[in-house]
XYZ file of C-alpha atoms in Angstrom:
586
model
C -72.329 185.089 201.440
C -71.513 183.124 204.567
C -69.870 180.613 202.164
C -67.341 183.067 200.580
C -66.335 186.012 200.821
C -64.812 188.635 197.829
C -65.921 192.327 198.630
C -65.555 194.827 195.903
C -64.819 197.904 197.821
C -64.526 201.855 195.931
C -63.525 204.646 198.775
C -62.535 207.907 197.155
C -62.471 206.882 193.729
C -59.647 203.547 194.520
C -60.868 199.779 194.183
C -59.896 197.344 196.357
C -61.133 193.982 197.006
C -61.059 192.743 200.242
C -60.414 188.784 199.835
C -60.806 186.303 196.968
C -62.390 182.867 198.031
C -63.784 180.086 196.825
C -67.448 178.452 198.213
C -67.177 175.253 199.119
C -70.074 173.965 198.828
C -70.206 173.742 194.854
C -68.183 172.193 192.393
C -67.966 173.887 189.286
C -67.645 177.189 188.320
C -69.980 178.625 191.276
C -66.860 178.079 193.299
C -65.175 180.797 191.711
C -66.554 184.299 191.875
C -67.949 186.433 189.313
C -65.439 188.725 188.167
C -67.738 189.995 185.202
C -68.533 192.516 187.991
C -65.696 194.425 187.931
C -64.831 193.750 183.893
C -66.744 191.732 181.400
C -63.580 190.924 179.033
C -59.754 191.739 179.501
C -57.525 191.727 182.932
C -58.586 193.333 185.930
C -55.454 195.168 186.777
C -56.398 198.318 185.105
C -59.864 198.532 187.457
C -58.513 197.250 190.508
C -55.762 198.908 192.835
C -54.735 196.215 194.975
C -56.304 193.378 196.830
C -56.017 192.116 200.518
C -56.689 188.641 201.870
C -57.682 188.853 204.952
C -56.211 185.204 206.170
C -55.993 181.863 204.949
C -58.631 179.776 205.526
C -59.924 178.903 201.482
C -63.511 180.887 201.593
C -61.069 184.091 201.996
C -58.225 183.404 199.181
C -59.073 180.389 197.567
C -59.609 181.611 194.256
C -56.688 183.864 194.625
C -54.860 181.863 191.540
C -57.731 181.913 189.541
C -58.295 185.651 189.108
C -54.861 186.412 189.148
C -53.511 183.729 186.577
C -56.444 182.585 184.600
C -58.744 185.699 184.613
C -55.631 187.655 185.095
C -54.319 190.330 187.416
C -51.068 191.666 187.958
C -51.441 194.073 190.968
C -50.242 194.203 194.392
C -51.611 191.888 196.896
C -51.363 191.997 200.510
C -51.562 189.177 203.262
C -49.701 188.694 206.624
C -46.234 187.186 206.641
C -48.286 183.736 208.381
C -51.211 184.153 205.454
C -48.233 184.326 202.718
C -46.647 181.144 204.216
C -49.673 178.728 204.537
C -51.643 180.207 201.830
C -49.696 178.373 199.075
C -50.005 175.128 200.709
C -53.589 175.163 201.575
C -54.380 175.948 197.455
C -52.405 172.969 197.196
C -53.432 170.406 198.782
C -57.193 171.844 197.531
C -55.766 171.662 193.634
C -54.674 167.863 194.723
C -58.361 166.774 195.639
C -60.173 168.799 192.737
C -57.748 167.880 190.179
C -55.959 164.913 190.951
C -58.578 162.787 192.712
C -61.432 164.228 191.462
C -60.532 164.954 188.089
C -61.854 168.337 187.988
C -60.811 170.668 184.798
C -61.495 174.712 184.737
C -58.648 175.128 188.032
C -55.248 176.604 188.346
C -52.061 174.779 188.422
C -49.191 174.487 190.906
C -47.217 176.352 188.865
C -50.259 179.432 188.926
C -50.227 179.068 192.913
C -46.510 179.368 192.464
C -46.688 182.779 190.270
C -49.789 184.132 191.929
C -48.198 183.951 195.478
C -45.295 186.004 193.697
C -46.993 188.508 193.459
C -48.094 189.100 197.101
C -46.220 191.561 199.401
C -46.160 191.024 203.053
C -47.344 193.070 205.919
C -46.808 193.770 209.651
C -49.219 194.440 211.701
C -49.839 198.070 212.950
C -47.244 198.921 209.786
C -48.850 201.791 207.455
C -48.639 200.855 203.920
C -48.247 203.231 201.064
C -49.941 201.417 197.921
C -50.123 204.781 196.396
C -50.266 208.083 196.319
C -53.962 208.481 198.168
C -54.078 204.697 199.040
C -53.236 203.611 202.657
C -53.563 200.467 204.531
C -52.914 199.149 207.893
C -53.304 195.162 209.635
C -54.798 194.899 213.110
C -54.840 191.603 215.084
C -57.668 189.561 214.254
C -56.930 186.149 216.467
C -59.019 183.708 214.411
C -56.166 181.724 212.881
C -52.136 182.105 212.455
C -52.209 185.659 210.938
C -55.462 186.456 210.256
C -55.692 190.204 210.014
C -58.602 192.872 210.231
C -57.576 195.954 207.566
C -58.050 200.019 208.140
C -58.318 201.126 203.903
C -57.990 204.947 204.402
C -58.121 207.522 201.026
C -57.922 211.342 202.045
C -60.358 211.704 204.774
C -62.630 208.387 203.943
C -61.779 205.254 205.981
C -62.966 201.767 206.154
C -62.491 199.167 208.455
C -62.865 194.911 207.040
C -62.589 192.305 209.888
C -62.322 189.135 207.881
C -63.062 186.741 210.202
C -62.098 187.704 213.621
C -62.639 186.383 217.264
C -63.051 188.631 220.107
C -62.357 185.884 222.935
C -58.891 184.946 223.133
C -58.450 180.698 223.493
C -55.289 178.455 224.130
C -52.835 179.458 221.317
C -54.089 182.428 220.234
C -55.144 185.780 221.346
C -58.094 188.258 221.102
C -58.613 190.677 218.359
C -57.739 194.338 219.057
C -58.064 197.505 217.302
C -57.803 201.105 217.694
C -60.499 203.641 218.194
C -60.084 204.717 214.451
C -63.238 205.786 213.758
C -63.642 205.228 210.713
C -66.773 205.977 207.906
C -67.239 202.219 207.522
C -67.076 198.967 209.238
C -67.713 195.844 206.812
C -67.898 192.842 209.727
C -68.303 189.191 209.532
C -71.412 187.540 210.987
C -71.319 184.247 210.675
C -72.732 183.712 214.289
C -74.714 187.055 214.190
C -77.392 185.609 216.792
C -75.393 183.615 218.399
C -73.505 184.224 221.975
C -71.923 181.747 223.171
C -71.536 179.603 226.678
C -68.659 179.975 228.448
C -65.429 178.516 227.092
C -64.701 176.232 229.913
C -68.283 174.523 229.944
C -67.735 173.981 226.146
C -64.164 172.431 226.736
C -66.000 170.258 229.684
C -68.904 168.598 227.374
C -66.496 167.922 224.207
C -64.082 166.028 226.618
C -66.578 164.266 228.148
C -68.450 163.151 225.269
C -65.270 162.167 223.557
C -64.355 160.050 227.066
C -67.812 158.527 227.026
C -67.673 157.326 223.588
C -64.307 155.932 223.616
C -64.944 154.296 226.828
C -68.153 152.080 225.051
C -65.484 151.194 222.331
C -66.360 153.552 219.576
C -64.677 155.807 217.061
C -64.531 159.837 217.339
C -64.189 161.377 213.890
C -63.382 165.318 214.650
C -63.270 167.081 211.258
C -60.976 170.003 211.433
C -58.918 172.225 209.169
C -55.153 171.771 209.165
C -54.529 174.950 211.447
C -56.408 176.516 214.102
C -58.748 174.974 215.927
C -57.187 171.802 215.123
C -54.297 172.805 217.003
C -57.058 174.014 219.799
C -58.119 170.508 220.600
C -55.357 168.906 220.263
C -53.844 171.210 223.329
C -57.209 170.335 225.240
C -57.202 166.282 224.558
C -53.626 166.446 225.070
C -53.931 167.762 228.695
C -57.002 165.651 229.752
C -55.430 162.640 228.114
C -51.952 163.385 230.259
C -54.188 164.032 233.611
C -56.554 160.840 233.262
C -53.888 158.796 232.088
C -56.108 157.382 228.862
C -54.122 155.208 226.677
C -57.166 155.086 223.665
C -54.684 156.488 220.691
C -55.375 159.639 218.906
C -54.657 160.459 215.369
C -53.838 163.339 213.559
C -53.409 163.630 209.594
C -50.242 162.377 208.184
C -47.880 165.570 207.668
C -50.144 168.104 208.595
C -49.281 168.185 212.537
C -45.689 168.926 211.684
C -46.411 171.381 209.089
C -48.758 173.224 211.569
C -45.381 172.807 214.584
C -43.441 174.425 211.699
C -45.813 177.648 211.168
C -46.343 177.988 214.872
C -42.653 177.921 215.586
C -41.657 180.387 212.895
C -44.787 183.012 213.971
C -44.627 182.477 217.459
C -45.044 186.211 218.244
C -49.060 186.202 216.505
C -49.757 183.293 219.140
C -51.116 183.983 222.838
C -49.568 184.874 226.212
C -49.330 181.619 227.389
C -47.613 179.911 224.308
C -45.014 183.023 224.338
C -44.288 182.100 227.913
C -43.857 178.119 227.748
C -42.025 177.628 224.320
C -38.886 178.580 226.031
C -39.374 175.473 228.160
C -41.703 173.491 225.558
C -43.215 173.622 222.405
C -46.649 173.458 223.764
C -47.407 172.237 219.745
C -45.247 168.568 220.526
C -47.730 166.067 221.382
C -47.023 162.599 223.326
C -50.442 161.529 222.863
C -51.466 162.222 219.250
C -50.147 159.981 216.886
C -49.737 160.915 212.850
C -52.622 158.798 210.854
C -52.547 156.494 207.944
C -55.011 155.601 205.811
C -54.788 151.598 206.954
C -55.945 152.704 210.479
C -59.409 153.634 209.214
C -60.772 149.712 209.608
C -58.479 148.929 212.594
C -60.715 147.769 215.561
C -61.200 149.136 218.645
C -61.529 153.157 219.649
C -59.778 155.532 218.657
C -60.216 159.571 218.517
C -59.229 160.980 214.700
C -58.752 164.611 213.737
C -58.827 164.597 209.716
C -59.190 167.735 207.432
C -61.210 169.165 205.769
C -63.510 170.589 208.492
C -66.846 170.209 206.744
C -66.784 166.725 205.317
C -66.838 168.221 201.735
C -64.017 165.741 200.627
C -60.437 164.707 201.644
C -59.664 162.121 204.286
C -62.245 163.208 206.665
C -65.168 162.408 204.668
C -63.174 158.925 203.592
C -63.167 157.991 207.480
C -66.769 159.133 207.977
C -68.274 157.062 205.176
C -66.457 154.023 206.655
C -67.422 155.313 210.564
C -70.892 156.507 209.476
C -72.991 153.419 209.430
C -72.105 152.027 213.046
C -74.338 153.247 215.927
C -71.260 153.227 218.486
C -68.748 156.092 216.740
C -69.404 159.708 217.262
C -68.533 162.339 214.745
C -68.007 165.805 216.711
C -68.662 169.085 214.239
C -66.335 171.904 215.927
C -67.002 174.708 213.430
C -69.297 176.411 210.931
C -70.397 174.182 207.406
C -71.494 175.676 204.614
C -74.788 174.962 202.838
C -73.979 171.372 200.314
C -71.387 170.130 202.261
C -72.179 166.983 204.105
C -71.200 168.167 207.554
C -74.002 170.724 206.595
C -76.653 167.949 205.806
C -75.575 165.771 208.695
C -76.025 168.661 211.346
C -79.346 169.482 209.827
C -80.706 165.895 210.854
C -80.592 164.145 207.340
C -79.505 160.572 208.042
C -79.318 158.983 204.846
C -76.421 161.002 202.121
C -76.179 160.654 198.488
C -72.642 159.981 197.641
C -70.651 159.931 194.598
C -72.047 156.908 191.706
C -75.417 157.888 193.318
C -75.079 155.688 196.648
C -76.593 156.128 199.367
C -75.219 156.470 203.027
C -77.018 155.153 206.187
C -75.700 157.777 208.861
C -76.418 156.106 212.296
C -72.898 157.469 214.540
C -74.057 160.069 216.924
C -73.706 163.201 215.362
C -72.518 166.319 217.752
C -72.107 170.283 217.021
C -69.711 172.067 219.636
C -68.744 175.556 218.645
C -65.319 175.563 218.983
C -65.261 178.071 215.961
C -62.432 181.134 216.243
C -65.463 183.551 214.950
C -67.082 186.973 216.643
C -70.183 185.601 218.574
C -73.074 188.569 218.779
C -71.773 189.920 221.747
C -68.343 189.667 220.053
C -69.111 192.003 217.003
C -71.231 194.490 219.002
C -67.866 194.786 221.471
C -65.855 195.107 218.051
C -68.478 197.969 217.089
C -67.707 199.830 220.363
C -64.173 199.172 220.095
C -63.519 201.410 217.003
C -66.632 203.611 216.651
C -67.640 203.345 212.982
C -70.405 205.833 212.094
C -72.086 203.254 209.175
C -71.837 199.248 209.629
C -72.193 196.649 206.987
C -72.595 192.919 207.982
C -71.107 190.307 205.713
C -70.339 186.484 205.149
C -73.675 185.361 207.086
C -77.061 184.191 206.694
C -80.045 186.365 205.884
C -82.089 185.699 209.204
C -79.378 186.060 211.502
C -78.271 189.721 209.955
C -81.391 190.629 209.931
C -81.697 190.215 213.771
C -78.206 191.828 214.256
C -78.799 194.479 211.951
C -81.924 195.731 214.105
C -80.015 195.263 217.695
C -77.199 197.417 216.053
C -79.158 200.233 214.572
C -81.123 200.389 218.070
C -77.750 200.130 220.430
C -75.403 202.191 218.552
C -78.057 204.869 216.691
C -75.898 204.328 213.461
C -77.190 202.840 210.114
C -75.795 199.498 209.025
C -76.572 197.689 205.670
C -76.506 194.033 204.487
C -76.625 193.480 200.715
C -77.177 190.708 199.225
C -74.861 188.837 196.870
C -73.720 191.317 193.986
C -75.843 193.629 195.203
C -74.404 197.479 195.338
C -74.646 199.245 198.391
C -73.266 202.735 198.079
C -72.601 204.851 201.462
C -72.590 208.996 201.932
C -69.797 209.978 204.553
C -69.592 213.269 205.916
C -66.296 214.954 206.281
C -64.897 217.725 208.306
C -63.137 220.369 206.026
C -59.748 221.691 207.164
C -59.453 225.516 207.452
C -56.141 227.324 208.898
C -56.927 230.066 210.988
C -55.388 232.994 211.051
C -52.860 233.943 214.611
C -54.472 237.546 215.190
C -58.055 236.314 214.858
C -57.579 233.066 217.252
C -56.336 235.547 219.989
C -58.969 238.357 219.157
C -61.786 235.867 219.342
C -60.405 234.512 222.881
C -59.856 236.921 224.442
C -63.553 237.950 223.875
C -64.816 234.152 224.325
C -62.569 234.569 227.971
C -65.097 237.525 229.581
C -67.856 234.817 228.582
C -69.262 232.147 230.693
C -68.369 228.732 229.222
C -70.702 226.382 227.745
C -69.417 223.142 227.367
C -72.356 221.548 226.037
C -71.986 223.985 222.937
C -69.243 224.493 220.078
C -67.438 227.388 220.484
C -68.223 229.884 217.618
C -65.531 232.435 215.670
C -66.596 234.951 213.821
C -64.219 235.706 210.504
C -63.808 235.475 206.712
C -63.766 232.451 204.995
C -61.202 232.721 201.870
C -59.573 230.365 199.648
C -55.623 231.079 199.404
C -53.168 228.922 197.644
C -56.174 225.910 197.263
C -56.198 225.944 201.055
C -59.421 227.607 202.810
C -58.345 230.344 205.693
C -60.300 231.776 208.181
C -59.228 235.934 208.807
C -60.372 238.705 210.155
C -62.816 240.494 208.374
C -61.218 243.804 208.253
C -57.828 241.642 206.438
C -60.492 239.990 204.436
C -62.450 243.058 203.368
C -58.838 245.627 202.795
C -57.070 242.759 200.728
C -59.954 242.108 198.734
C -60.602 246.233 198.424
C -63.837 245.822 199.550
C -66.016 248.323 201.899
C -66.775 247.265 205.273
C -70.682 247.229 206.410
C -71.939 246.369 210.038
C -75.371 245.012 210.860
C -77.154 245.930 214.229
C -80.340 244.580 215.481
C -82.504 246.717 217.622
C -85.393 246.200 220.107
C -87.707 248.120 221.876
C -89.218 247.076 225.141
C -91.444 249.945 226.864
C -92.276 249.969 230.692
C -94.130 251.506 233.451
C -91.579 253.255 235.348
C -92.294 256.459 237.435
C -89.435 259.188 237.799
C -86.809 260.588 235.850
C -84.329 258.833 233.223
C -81.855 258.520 234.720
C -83.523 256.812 237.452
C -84.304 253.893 235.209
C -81.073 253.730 233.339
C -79.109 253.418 237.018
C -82.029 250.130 237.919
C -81.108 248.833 234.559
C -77.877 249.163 234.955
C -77.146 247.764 238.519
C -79.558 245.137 236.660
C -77.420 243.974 233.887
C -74.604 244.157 236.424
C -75.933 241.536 238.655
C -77.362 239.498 235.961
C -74.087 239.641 233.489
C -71.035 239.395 236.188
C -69.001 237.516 233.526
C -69.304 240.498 231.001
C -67.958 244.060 231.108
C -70.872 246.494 231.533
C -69.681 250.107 231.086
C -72.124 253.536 231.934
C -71.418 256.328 229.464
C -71.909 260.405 230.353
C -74.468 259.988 227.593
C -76.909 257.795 230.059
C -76.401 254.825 227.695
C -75.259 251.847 228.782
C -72.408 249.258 227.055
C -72.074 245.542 227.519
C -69.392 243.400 226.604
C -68.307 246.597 223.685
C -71.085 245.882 220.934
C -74.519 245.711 223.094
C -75.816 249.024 223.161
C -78.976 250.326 225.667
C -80.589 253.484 225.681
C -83.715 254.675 227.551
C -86.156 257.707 226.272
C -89.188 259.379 227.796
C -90.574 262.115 229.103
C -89.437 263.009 232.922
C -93.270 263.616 233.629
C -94.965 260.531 231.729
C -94.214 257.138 233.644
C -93.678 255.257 230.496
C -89.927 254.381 229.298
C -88.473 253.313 226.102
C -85.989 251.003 226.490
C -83.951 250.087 222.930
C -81.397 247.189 222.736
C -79.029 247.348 219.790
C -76.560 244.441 219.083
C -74.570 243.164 216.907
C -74.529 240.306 214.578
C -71.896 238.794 216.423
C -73.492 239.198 219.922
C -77.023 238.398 218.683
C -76.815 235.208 221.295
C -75.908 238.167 224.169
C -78.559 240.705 223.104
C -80.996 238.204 223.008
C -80.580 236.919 226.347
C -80.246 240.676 227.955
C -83.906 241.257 225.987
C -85.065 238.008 227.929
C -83.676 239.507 231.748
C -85.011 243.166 230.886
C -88.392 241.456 229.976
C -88.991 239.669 232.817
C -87.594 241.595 235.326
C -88.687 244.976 234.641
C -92.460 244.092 233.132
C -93.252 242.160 236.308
């Protein structure tokens, strides 16, 4: 579901799941997902193993508290150090809206944020983590937001990769996602912009400063609805900058206490930020504004323009949709949507043309602002997640967190670009996946040197596997590969060989011998690579196991020659059959 995302994952008999958020488009217990899924009554420790959230944004770990306090769960938990840090304060300030302003009953407390987050144990990334005895897990960089985190879930030989929410283009404060060529069974990938690939950055940047110039220049208000970190702090670094080089004096407003929270996080987790950040905070925190001003409340009727970042990002509630409902009605302000809105919020019914909103107490809202989408959104575009795909070489894909169309689309281009199958279910669907898995065998010292030195008097293919002939045993719970005269005198059996023989008769005047010294000089020229030995007995030997004999009367000009092989060398005798055939028959 693009509006949530909690992934119930089994891989060799373990149960993870991969995130725990809320939707927020609903409010009441839709927001919250079904755990009768996993358990109809009782706590869900006993069937689940552990759980990773993938970052913080609230459709990934909002209802984190929930299941773990009020459904109850008492398991590990793992997040990023940045995810553990801002988690708690994001639940927070959504607990304040729902409960406090709006009254809402059925949610967790601050004290169940407080105990849930207790329970979570923080990663590094590229640090392999132990949950148990099978269970490993591993963070990759995911860019996105401040510690967002892709996850490699390996048990035995089975491996899955889960993106989260990633983005493949690195931007002003943070870098690109990376991972390594792991290979693994699965890939379960975001696709929120599955269709979608994107203009370039800097003509994006270009057409969201202008527009916001334009607008403030006629006198009007720009409402951007962000969330408190990420591409909030995006913008801010890009209207910073143009206000600094066109010398604007129009103020700009952040929230009230969210600017410095966000300086805070980026100072502490400076390393998970990009190149250029790294390099200037010895000289500046590139996250200090001159130009951007903290906002009150009081400021939303002040006259004149003004350009106002307020949170959430999809109008859904908070201050943001408090500024657009006084903003809305006036022809001259300008609301600009940077990001992705989920189906019932208002940004969602504002971008889909509707101009007049029911409100709360059934009023009604005359939308007449201009009303702009710019992706600035930190997700994988198309040509994002198909780079991702080649990146780490999964041999099955699943698409998640998307709309039905768009997968659909993605789900073809994959199938036909990569030759792999990839799978979309739908919301509590089950989609179960067959891996394939190479079987260890040791192999035993004297056969490995037997078998080369044979394979080394043979041309190389390296278009084919190379083949060993030996006994396949099971010693100790371990399967070994010997030679089969070990195999056959520790197991007291009796040894038996199998030979295939051919005939091929020809036309060939004169004696024998004659013909055995043309087939001979024959197989010489034709098998350089192999040794070809002449016996006293007129037969002929190639490579020790390919035997060839030739019978027939000295005064009839028909010859019998018979090939005899062995199992072993049935790809050698067959091939001599083929150059005897058409060179002597012609």
């Amino acid at each position: 579901d693009v509006g949530r995302s909690c992934i119930l994952l089994t891989i060799g008999g373990k149960n993870i799941m991969l995130d725990c958020g809320m939707h927020m488009g609903y409010n009441d217990e839709r927001r919250f997902p079904d755990f009768t899924y996993i358990a109809r009554h009782g706590k869900l420790t006993e069937h689940l193993d552990c759980v990773i959230i993938s970052h913080f944004h609230l459709d990934h770990c909002g209802a984190l508290p929930f299941m773990t306090e009020m459904v109850g769960y008492d398991g590990p938990i793992y997040m990023t150090h940045p995810t553990k840090a801002i988690c708690p304060i994001l639940l927070e300030d959504m607990r304040k809206i729902a409960v406090d302003r709006k009254g809402e009953t059925n949610f967790f407390t601050s004290e169940m944020i407080k105990t849930c987050m207790k329970k979570v144990i923080a990663v590094n990334l590229h640090q392999n983590i132990q949950v148990d005895d099978e269970l490993e897990i591993k963070a990759y960089y995911a860019g996105h937001v401040l510690g967002a985190a892709m996850f490699e879930v390996r048990v035995g030989q089975q491996s899955v990769v889960y993106t989260g929410d990633y983005n493949m283009t690195p931007d002003r404060h943070l870098g690109a996602a990376w991972i390594d060529k792991c290979r693994p069974d699965l890939l379960i990938t975001e696709s929120t912009y599955a269709t979608t690939i994107r203009d370039s950055k800097r003509c994006r940047e270009r057409d969201f400063l202008k527009k916001v110039h334009d607008c403030v220049e006629k006198g009007g208000k720009v409402l951007i609805p962000v969330f408190a970190l990420g591409r909030a702090q995006e913008l801010c670094i890009l209207l910073e900058t143009y206000w600094e080089r066109m010398n604007l004096k129009v103020p700009i407003f952040f929230s009230l206490g969210l600017t410095e929270k966000a300086n805070n996080y980026y100072k502490l987790f400076i390393t998970w930020t990009s190149q250029k950040i790294k390099k200037t905070f010895v000289e500046r925190n590139m996250f200090e504004f001159k130009h951007i001003k903290p906002f009150d409340r009081s400021y939303i009727e002040n006259p004149g323009p003004m350009v106002v970042f307020a949170t959430p990002g999809m109008l859904h509630a908070g201050l943001s949709l408090q500024v657009f409902k006084a903003w809305a009605p006036y022809e001259q302000n300008m609301v600009i949507m940077p990001g992705y809105c989920v189906a019932g919020t208002v940004g969602h019914k504002i971008l889909n043309g509707q101009r007049k909103i029911e409100m709360e107490n059934k009023h009604m809202l005359d939308v007449k602002l201009s009303v702009q989408y710019m992706s600035f959104s930190a997700h994988a575009d198309a040509k994002g997640i198909m780079t991702l795909i080649n990146q780490c070489e999964p041999k099955n894909v699943m698409l998640v967190h998307g709309e039905g169309g768009k997968m659909e689309f993605l789900k073809t281009k994959i199938e036909k670009e990569f030759g792999i199958n990839c799978y979309m279910p739908a919301n509590g669907e089950t989609a179960e996946i067959e891996t394939v898995h190479d079987i260890p065998v040791d192999i035993s010292l004297n056969l490995l040197k037997r078998e080369s030195s044979l394979a080394s008097s043979k041309p190389p293919d390296p278009k084919k596997p190379c083949v060993l002939h030996g006994a396949l045993v099971m010693k100790s719970n371990k399967l070994q590969l010997i030679e089969p005269a070990t195999a056959f005198r520790e197991l007291g059996l009796q040894e038996h060989h199998l030979r295939f023989t051919c005939t091929v008769s020809i036309e060939d005047e004169g004696p024998v011998s004659q013909t055995v010294d043309t087939i001979y000089k024959l197989t010489k020229s034709k098998l350089s690579n192999y040794p070809v030995q002449y016996s006293t007995d007129g037969s002929i030997t190639v490579s020790e196991s390919v035997l060839i004999k030739v019978s027939g009367d000295e005064e009839d000009d028909t010859k019998d020659i018979l090939v005899s092989w062995s199992y072993q060398d049935e790809e050698l005798g067959s091939y001599l059959l083929k150059i005897l055939r058409s060179e002597l028959l012609t």
